[in-house]
Short mmCIF file of C-alpha atoms in Angstrom, two decimals:
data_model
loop_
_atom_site.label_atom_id
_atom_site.label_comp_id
_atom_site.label_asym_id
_atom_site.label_seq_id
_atom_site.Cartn_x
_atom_site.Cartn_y
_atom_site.Cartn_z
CA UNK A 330 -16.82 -4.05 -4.51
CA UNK A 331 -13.24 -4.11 -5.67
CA UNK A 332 -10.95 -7.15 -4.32
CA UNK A 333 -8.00 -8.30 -4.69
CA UNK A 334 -6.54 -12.02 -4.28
CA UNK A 335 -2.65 -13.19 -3.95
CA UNK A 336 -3.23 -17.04 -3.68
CA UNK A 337 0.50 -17.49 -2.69
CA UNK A 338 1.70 -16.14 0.92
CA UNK A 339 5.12 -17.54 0.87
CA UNK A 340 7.30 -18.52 -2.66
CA UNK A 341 10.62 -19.84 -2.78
CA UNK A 342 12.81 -19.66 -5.79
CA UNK A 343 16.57 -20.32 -6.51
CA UNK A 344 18.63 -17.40 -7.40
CA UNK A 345 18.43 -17.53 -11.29
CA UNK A 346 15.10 -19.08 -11.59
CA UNK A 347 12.45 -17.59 -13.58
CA UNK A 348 9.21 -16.23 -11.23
CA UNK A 349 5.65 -15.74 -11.42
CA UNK A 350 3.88 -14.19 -8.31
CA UNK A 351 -0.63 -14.33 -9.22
CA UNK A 352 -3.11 -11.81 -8.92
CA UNK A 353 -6.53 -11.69 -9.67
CA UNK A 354 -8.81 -8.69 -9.07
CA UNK A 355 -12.26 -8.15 -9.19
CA UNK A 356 -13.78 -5.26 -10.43
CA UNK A 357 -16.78 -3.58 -12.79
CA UNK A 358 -14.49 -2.34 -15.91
CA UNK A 359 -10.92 -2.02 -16.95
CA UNK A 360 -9.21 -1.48 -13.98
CA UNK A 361 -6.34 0.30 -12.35
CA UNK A 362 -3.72 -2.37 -11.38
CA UNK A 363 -0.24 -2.15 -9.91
CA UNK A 364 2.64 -4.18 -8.01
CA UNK A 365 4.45 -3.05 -5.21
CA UNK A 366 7.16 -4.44 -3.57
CA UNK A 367 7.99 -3.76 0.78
CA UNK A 368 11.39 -4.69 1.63
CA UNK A 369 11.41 -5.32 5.87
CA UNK A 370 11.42 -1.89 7.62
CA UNK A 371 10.72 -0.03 4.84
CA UNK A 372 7.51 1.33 2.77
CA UNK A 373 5.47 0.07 0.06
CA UNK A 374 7.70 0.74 -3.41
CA UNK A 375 6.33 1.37 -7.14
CA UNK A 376 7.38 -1.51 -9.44
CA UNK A 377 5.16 -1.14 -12.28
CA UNK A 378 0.99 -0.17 -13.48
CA UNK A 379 -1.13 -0.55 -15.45
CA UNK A 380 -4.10 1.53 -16.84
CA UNK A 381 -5.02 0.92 -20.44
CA UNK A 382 -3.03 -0.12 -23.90
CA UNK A 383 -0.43 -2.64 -24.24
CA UNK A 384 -1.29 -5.51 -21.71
CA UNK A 385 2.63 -6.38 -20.99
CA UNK A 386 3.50 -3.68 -18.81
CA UNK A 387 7.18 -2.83 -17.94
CA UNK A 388 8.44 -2.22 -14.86
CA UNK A 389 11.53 -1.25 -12.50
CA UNK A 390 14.19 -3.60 -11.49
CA UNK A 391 13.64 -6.10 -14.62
CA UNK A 392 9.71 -6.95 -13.85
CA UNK A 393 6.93 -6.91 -15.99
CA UNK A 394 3.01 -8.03 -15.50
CA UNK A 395 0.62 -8.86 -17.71
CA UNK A 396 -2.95 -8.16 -17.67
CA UNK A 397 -5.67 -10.47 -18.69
CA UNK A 398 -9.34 -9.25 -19.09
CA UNK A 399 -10.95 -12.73 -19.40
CA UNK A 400 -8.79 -14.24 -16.56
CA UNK A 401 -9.08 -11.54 -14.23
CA UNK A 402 -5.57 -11.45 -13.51
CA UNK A 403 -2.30 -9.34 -13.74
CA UNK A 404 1.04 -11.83 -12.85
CA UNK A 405 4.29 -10.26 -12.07
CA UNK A 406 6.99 -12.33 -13.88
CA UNK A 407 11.02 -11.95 -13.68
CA UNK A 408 13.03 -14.32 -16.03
CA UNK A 409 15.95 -14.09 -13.44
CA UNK A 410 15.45 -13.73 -9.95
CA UNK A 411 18.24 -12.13 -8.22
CA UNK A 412 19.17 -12.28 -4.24
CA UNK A 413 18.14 -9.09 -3.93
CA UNK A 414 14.43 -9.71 -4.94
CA UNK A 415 13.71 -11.23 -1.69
CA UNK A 416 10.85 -9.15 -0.36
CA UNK A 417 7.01 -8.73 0.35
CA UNK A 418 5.33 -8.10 -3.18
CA UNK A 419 1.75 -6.40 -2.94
CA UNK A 420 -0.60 -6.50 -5.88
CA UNK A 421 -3.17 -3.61 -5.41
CA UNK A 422 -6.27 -2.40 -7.84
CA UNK A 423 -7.55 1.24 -8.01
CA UNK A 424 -11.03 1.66 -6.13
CA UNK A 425 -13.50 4.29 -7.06
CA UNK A 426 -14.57 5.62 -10.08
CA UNK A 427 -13.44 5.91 -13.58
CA UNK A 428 -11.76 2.82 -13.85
CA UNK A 429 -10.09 3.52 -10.36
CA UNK A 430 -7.95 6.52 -11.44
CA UNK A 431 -9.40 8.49 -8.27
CA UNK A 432 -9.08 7.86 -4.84
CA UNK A 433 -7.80 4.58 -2.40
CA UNK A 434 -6.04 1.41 -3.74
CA UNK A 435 -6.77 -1.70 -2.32
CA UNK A 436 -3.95 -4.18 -1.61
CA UNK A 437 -3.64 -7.81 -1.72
CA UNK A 438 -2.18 -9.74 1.27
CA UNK A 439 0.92 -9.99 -0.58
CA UNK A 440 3.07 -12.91 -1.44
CA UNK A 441 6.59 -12.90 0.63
CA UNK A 442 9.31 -14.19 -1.75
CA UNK A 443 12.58 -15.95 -0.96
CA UNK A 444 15.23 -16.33 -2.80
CA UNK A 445 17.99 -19.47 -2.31
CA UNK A 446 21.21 -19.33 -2.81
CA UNK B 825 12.21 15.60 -3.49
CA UNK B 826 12.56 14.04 -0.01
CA UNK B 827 9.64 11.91 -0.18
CA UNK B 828 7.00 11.17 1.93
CA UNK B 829 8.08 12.09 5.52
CA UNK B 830 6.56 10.01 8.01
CA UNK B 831 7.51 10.35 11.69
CA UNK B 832 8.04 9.14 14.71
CA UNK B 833 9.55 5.64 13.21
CA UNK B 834 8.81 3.66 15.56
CA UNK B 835 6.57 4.86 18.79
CA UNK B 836 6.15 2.17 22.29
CA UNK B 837 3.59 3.51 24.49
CA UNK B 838 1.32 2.34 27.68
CA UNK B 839 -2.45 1.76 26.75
CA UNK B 840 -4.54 4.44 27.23
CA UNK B 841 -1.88 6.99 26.27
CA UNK B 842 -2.55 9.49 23.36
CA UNK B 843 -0.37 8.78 19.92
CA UNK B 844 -0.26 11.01 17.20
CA UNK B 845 1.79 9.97 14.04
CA UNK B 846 2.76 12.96 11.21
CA UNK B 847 2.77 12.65 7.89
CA UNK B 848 4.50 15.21 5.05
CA UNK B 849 3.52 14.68 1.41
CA UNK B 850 5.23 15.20 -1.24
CA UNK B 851 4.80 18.89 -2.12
CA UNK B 852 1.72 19.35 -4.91
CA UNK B 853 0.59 15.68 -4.27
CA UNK B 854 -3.01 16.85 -3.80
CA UNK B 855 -4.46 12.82 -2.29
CA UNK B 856 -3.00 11.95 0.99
CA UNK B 857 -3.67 8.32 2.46
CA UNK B 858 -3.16 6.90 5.45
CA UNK B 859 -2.83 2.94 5.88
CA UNK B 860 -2.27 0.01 8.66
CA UNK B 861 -0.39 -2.63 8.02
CA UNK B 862 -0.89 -5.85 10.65
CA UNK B 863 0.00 -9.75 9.41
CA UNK B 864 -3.59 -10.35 9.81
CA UNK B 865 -5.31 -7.88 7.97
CA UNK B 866 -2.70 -6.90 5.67
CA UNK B 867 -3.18 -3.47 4.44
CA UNK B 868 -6.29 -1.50 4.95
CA UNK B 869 -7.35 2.27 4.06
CA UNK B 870 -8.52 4.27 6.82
CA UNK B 871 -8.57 7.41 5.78
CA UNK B 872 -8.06 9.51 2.76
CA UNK B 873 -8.19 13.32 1.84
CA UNK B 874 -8.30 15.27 -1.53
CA UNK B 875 -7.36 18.62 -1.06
CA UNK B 876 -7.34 18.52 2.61
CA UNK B 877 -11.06 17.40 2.39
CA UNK B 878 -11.82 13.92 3.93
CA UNK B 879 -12.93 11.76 1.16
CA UNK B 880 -13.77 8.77 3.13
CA UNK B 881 -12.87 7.85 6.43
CA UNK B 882 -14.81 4.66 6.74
CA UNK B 883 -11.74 2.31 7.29
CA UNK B 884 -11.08 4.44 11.08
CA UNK B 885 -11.72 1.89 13.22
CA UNK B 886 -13.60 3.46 15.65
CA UNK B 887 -14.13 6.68 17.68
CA UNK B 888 -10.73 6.76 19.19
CA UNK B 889 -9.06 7.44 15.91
CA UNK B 890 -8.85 10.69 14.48
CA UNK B 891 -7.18 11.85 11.43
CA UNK B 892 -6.46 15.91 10.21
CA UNK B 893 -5.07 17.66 7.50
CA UNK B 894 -4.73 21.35 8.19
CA UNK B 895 -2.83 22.27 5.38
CA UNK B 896 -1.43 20.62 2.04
CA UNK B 897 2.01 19.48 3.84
CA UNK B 898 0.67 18.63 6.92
CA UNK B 899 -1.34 15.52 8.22
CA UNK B 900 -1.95 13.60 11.70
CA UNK B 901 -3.14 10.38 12.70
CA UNK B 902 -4.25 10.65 16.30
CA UNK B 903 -5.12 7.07 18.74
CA UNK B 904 -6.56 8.63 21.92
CA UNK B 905 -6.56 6.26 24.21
CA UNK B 906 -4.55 3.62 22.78
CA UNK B 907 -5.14 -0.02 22.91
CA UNK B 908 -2.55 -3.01 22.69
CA UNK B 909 -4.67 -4.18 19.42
CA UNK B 910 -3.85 -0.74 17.88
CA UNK B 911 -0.35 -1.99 17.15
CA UNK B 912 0.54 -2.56 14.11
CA UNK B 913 2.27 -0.13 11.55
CA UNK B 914 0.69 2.92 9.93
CA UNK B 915 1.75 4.09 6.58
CA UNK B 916 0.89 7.58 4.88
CA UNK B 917 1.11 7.68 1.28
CA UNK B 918 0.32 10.97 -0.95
CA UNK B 919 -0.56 11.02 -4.85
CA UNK B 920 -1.32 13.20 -7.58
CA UNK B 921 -4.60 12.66 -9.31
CA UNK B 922 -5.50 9.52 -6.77
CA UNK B 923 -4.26 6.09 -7.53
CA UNK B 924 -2.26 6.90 -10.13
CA UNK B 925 1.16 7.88 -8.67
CA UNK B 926 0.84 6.67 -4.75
CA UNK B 927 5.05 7.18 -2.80
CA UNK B 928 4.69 5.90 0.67
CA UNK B 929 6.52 6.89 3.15
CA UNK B 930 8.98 4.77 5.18
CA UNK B 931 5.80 4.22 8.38
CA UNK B 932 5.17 4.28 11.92
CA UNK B 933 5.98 1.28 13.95
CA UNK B 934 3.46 1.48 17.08
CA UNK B 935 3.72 -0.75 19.68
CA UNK B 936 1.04 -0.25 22.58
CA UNK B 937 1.91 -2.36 25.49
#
């Protein structure tokens, strides 16, 4: 069955800082992988996916991931964290058939990030 | 588009009431999910339709939950009776062609006390 694994609950990083939140999946074939980000009180938000080609996705609000077949794993990166990042960040893998493209994604715990002044 | 519309916001009741969260998808989104969120379990499925068909609703906890989708801009989430362990909050999400595009909606705070 599909998993996914965020070894970090809690990261701190200084506003500026370069950051690296881990995921690794587990799963039959090439999967479907994505981060989302929660901000408290809100809903789960879209920051970037992945499906097939180039392995350095690009995503929303200056992240990108990269997906690595032999390691299992798809990191979110930011060369400059802003203030703003502070948040919940939720990696997730698609479930089902065809590489995952149909039906339920299944979330990681998440990894809460804070950000210091 | 406005989104996936998710309401009541937040919802307190007394155990052993009835709840029933909505959920509007976004309008031609044809896979409509419907998701707790606790600190202990993180996020879990427990239901999911395609066309207004159940797909698989083997994430409902139990008997007491119920889920519908009468039409393609219409779904409910119904707790009858409610426990204090039900708390937690519930998030509908809706897609086009499954996991490809998920938008969440803001969620349902329920607090059974």
């Amino acid at each position: 069955a599909q998993s996914v694994t965020q070894p970090d609950i809690h990261i701190t990083v200084s506003e500026g800082a370069s950051l690296e939140l881990r995921c690794n999946y587990s799963y039959g074939a090439t999967p479907y992988l994505f981060w989302y980000v929660q901000s408290p009180g809100q809903g789960l938000q879209l920051l970037l996916k992945y499906f097939s080609g180039d392995t350095l996705v690009q995503g929303i609000k200056g992240f990108e991931a990269e997906f690595k077949r032999s390691q299992s794993s798809f990191n979110l990166r930011k060369p400059s964290v802003h203030w703003s990042d502070a948040a919940e960040y939720f990696c997730a893998v698609g479930a089902g058939n065809y590489g995952g493209s149909q039906g339920n994604l299944i979330f990681g715990k998440g990894t809460k990030l804070s950000v210091k002044p | 588009d406005a989104g996936v519309i998710q309401s009541p916001r937040h919802e307190v009741t007394e155990m052993g009431q009835e709840v029933t969260l909505r959920c509007k998808p976004i309008s031609g989104h044809d896979y409509l999910f419907w998701y707790r969120q606790t600190m202990m379990r993180g996020l879990e499925l427990l239901i999911y339709f395609n066309n207004n068909v159940p797909i698989d609703d083997s994430g409902m906890p139990e008997d007491r939950f119920s889920a519908k989708m009468p039409n393609a801009s219409f779904s409910t989430l119904k707790i009858q009776p409610s426990e204090p362990r039900d708390s937690a909050v519930y998030f509908c999400a809706s897609s086009l062609r499954g996991a490809s595009s998920y938008t969440f909606g803001s969620g349902t705070r329920l607090t059974v006390v």
